[in-house]
Short mmCIF file of C-alpha atoms in Angstrom, two decimals:
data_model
loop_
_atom_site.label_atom_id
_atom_site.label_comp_id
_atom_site.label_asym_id
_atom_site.label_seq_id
_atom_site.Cartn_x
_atom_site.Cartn_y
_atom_site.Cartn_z
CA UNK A 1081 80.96 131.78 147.51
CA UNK A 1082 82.66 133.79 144.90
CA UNK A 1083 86.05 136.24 146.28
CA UNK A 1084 84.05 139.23 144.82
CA UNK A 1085 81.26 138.51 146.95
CA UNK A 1086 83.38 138.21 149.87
CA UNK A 1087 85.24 141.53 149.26
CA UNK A 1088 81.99 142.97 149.61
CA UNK A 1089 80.77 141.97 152.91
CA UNK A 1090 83.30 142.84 154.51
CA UNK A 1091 82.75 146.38 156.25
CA UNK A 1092 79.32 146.70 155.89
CA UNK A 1093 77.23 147.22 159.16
CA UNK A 1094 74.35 145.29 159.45
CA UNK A 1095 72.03 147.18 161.37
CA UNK A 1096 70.52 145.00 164.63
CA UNK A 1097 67.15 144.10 164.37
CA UNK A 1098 64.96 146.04 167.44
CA UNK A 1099 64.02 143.98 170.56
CA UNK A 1100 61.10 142.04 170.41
CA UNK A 1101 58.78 143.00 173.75
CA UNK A 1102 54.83 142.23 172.21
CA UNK A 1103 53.67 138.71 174.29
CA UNK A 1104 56.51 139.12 176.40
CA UNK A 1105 55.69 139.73 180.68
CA UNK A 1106 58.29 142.04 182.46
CA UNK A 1107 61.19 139.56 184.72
CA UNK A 1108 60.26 139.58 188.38
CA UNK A 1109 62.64 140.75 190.48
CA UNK A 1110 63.67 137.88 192.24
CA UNK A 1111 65.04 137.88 196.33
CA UNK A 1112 68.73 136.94 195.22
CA UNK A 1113 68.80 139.92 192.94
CA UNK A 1114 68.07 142.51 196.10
CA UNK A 1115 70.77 143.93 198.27
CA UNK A 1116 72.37 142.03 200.82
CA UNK A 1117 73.64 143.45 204.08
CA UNK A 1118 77.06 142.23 204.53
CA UNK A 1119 78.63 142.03 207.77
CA UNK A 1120 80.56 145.35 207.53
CA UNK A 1121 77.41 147.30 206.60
CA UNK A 1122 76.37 148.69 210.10
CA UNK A 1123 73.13 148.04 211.31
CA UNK A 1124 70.12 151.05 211.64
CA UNK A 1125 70.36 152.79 214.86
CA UNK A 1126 67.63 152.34 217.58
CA UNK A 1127 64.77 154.66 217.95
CA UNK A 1128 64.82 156.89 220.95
CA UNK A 1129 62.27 158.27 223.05
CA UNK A 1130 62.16 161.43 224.37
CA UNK A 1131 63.80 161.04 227.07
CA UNK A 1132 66.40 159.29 225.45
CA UNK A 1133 66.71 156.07 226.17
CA UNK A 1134 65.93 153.43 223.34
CA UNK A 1135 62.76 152.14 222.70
CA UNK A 1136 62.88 148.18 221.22
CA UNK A 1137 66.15 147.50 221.54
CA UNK A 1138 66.88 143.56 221.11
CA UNK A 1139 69.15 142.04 224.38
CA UNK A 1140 68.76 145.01 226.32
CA UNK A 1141 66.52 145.24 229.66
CA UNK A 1142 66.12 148.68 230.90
CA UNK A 1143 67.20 148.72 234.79
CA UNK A 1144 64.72 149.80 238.02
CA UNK A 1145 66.33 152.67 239.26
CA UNK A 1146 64.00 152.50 242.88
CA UNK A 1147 66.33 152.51 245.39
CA UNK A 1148 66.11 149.46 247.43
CA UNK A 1149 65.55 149.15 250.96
CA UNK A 1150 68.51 149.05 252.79
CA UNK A 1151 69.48 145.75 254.72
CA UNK A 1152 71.97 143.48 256.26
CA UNK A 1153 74.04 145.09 258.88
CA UNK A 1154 71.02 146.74 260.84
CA UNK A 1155 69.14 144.57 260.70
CA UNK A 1156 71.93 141.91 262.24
CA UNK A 1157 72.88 144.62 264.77
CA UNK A 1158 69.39 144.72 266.42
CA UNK A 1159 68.87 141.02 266.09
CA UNK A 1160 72.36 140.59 267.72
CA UNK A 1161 71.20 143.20 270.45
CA UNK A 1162 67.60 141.24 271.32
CA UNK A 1163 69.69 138.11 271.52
CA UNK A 1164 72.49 139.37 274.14
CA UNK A 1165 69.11 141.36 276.37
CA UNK A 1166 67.24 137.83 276.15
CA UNK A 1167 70.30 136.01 277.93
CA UNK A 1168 70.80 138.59 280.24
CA UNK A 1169 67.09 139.24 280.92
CA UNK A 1170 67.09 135.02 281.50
CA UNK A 1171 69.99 135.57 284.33
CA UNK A 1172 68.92 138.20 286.13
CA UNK A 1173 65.26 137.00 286.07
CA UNK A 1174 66.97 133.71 287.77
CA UNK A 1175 68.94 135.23 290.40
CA UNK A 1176 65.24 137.29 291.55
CA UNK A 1177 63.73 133.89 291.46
CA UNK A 1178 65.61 133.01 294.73
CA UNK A 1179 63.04 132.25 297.15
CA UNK A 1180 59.77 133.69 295.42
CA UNK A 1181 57.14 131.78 294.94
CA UNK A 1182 56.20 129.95 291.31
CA UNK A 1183 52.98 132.95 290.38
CA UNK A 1184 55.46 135.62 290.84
CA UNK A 1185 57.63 134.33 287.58
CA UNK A 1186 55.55 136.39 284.87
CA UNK A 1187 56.42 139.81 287.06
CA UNK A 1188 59.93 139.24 287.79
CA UNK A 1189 60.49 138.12 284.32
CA UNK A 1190 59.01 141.56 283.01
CA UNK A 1191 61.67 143.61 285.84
CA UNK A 1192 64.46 141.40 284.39
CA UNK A 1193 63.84 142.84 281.13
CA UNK A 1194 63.62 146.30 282.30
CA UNK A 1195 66.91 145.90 283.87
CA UNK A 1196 68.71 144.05 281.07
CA UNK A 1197 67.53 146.66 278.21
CA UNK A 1198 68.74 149.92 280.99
CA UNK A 1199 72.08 148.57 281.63
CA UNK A 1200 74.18 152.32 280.07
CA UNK A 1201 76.66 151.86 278.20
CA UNK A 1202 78.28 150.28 274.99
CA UNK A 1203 78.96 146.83 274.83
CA UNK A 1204 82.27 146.45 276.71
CA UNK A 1205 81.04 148.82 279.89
CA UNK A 1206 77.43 146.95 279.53
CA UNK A 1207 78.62 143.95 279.52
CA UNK A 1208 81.03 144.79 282.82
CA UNK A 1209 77.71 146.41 284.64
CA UNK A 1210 75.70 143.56 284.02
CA UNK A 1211 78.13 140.95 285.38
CA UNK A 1212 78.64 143.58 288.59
CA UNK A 1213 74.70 143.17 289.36
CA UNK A 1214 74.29 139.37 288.12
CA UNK A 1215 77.13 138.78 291.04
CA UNK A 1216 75.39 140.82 293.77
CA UNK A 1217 71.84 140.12 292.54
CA UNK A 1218 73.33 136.32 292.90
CA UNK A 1219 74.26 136.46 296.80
CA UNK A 1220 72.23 134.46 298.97
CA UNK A 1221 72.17 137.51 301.86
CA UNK A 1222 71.10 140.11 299.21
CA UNK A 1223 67.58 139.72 300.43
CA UNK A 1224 66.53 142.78 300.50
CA UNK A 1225 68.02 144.46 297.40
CA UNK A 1226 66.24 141.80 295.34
CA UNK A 1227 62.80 142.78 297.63
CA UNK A 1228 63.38 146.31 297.00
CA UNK A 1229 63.85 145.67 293.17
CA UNK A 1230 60.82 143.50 292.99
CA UNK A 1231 58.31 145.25 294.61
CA UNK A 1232 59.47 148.51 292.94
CA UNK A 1233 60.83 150.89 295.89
CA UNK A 1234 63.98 150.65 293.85
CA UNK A 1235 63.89 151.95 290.39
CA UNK A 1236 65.60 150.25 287.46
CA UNK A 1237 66.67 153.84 286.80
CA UNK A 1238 68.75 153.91 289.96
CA UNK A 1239 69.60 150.32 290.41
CA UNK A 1240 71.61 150.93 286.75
CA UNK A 1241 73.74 153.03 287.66
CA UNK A 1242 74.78 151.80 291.27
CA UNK A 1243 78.12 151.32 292.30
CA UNK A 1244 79.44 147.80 293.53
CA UNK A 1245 79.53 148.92 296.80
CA UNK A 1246 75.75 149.98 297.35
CA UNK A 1247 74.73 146.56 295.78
CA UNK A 1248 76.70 144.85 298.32
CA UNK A 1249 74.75 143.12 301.10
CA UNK A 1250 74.29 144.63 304.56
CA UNK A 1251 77.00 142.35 306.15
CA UNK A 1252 79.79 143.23 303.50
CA UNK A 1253 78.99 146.55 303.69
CA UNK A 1254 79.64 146.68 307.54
CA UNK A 1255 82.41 144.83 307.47
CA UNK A 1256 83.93 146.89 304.81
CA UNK A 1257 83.12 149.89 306.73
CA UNK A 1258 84.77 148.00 309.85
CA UNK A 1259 87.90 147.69 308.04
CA UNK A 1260 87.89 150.88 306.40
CA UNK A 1261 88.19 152.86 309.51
CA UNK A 1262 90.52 150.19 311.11
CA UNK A 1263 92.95 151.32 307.90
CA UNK A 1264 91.99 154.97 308.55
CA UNK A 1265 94.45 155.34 311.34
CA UNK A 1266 97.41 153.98 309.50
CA UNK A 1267 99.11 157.07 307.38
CA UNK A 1268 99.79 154.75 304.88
CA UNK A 1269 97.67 155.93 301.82
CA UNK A 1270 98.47 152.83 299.72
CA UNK A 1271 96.66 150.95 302.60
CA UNK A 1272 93.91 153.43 302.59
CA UNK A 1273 93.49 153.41 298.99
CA UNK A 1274 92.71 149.38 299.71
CA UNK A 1275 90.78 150.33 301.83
CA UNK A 1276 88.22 151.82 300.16
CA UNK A 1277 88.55 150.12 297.27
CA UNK A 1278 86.86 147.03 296.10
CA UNK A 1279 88.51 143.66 295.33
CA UNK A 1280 87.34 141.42 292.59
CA UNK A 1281 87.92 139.06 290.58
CA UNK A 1282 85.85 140.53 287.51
CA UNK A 1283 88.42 142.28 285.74
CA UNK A 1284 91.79 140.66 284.65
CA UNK A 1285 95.30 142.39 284.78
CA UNK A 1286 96.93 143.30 281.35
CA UNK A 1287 99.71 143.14 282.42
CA UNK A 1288 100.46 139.88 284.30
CA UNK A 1289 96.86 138.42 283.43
CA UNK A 1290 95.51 138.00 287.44
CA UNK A 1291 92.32 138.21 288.08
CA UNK A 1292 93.04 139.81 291.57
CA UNK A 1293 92.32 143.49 291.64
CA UNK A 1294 90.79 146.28 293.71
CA UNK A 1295 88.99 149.13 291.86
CA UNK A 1296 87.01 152.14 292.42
CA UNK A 1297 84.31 153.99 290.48
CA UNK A 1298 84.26 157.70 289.52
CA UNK A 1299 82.01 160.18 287.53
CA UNK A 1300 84.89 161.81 285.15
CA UNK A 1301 82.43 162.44 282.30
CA UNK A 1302 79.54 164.17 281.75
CA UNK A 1303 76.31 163.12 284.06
CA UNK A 1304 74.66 161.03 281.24
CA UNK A 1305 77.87 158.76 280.78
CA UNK A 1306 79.07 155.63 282.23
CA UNK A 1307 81.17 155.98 285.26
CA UNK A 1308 85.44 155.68 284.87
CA UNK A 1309 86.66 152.25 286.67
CA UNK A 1310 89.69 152.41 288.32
CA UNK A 1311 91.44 149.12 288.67
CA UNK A 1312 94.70 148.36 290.39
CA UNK A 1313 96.32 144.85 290.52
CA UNK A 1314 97.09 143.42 293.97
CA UNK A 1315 99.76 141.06 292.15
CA UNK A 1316 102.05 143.48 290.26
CA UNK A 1317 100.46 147.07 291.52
CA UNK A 1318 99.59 147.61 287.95
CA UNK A 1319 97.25 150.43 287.52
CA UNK A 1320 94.81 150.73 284.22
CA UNK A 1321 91.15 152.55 283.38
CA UNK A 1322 88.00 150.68 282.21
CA UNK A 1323 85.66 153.30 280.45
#
């Protein structure tokens, strides 16, 4: 090619031919060419309801919101209770056994239940009453306070709520009375306070741990209440209060 020729292509625009589109289908657009959603790009939020709370939610349980019925220490409490009125029901329907006959065991059985489930009190005092009766309901010449409590001239009502001293038998009761007014004529009142009082072994000192003492019962509360104990140690002459 000639330099003249040269010279004069040089800075000549050549316009571009147009784009050829006849016979030609449009490009599909392809997955890979869509939008990706990288991890940065927060997700949609969750429809709501309306009362709120999301409808559809992935991983998410909605919660019962019924209250449940209440249970565990109740429930233990009253099993606990029919447990300790069984035993005691078991022991006092064995010391009314003495001497009945074998057909009599379904109706003394039913009393001993009465009795156990009436014993006043909470479970310290209860558990002091019912050893009190088990002892005297126990003695072999208590005849006729188990009669009386069988055949139901005594009420369960009464029997309860009796002192120590009117569950004794007949014999201990006279001879307590026997000794009371032999101590009567001495001025002594520690002597007469003995006197009157009743010794036993049921309740144990706390302050030399003897299980010698003499004590007394009195109504210091109101009527529906237990009765106050009054125990004094015939070791050290300690004095204390069972409520």
């Amino acid at each position: 090619m000639s330099e003249e020729h040269t010279v004069e292509m040089v800075g000549v625009k050549r316009p571009r031919p147009p784009p050829i589109t006849s016979g030609i289908a449009p490009k599909e657009v392809s997955l890979e060419n869509t939008a990706r959603v990288s991890p940065k790009t927060p997700l949609p939020l969750a429809r709501k309801s309306a009362m709120g709370s999301p409808i559809g939610s992935v991983g998410h349980s909605t919660q019962n919101t019924t209250p449940g019925t209440p249970t565990g220490q109740p429930l233990i409490r009253g099993v606990q209770g029919c447990s300790r009125t069984a035993k005691w029901s078991s022991l006092i329907g064995g010391a009314l056994m003495q001497g009945r006959a074998k057909d009599e065991e379904s109706i003394i059985n039913a009393v001993a239940l009465r009795i156990a489930a009436a014993i006043p009190g909470d479970r310290s005092a209860a558990a002091d009453g019912f050893r009190v009766l088990l002892v005297n309901l126990r003695d072999a010449k208590n005849i006729k306070l188990r009669e009386d409590i069988i055949e139901g001239r005594l009420p369960v009502e009464v029997l309860v709520r009796m002192s120590e001293r009117d569950l004794l038998n007949p014999e201990a009761k006279r001879n307590q009375e026997a000794e009371f007014l032999e101590r009567s004529k001495d001025t002594d009142l520690t002597e007469i306070r003995r006197a009157i009082t009743t010794k036993s072994t049921l309740f144990p000192c706390p302050s030399c741990k003897a299980r010698d003492c003499s004590w007394t019962q009195k109504q210091t509360r109101s009527a529906d209440e237990p009765m106050t104990v009054f125990c004094v140690c015939n070791v050290c002459e300690h004095k204390w209060r069972r409520y």
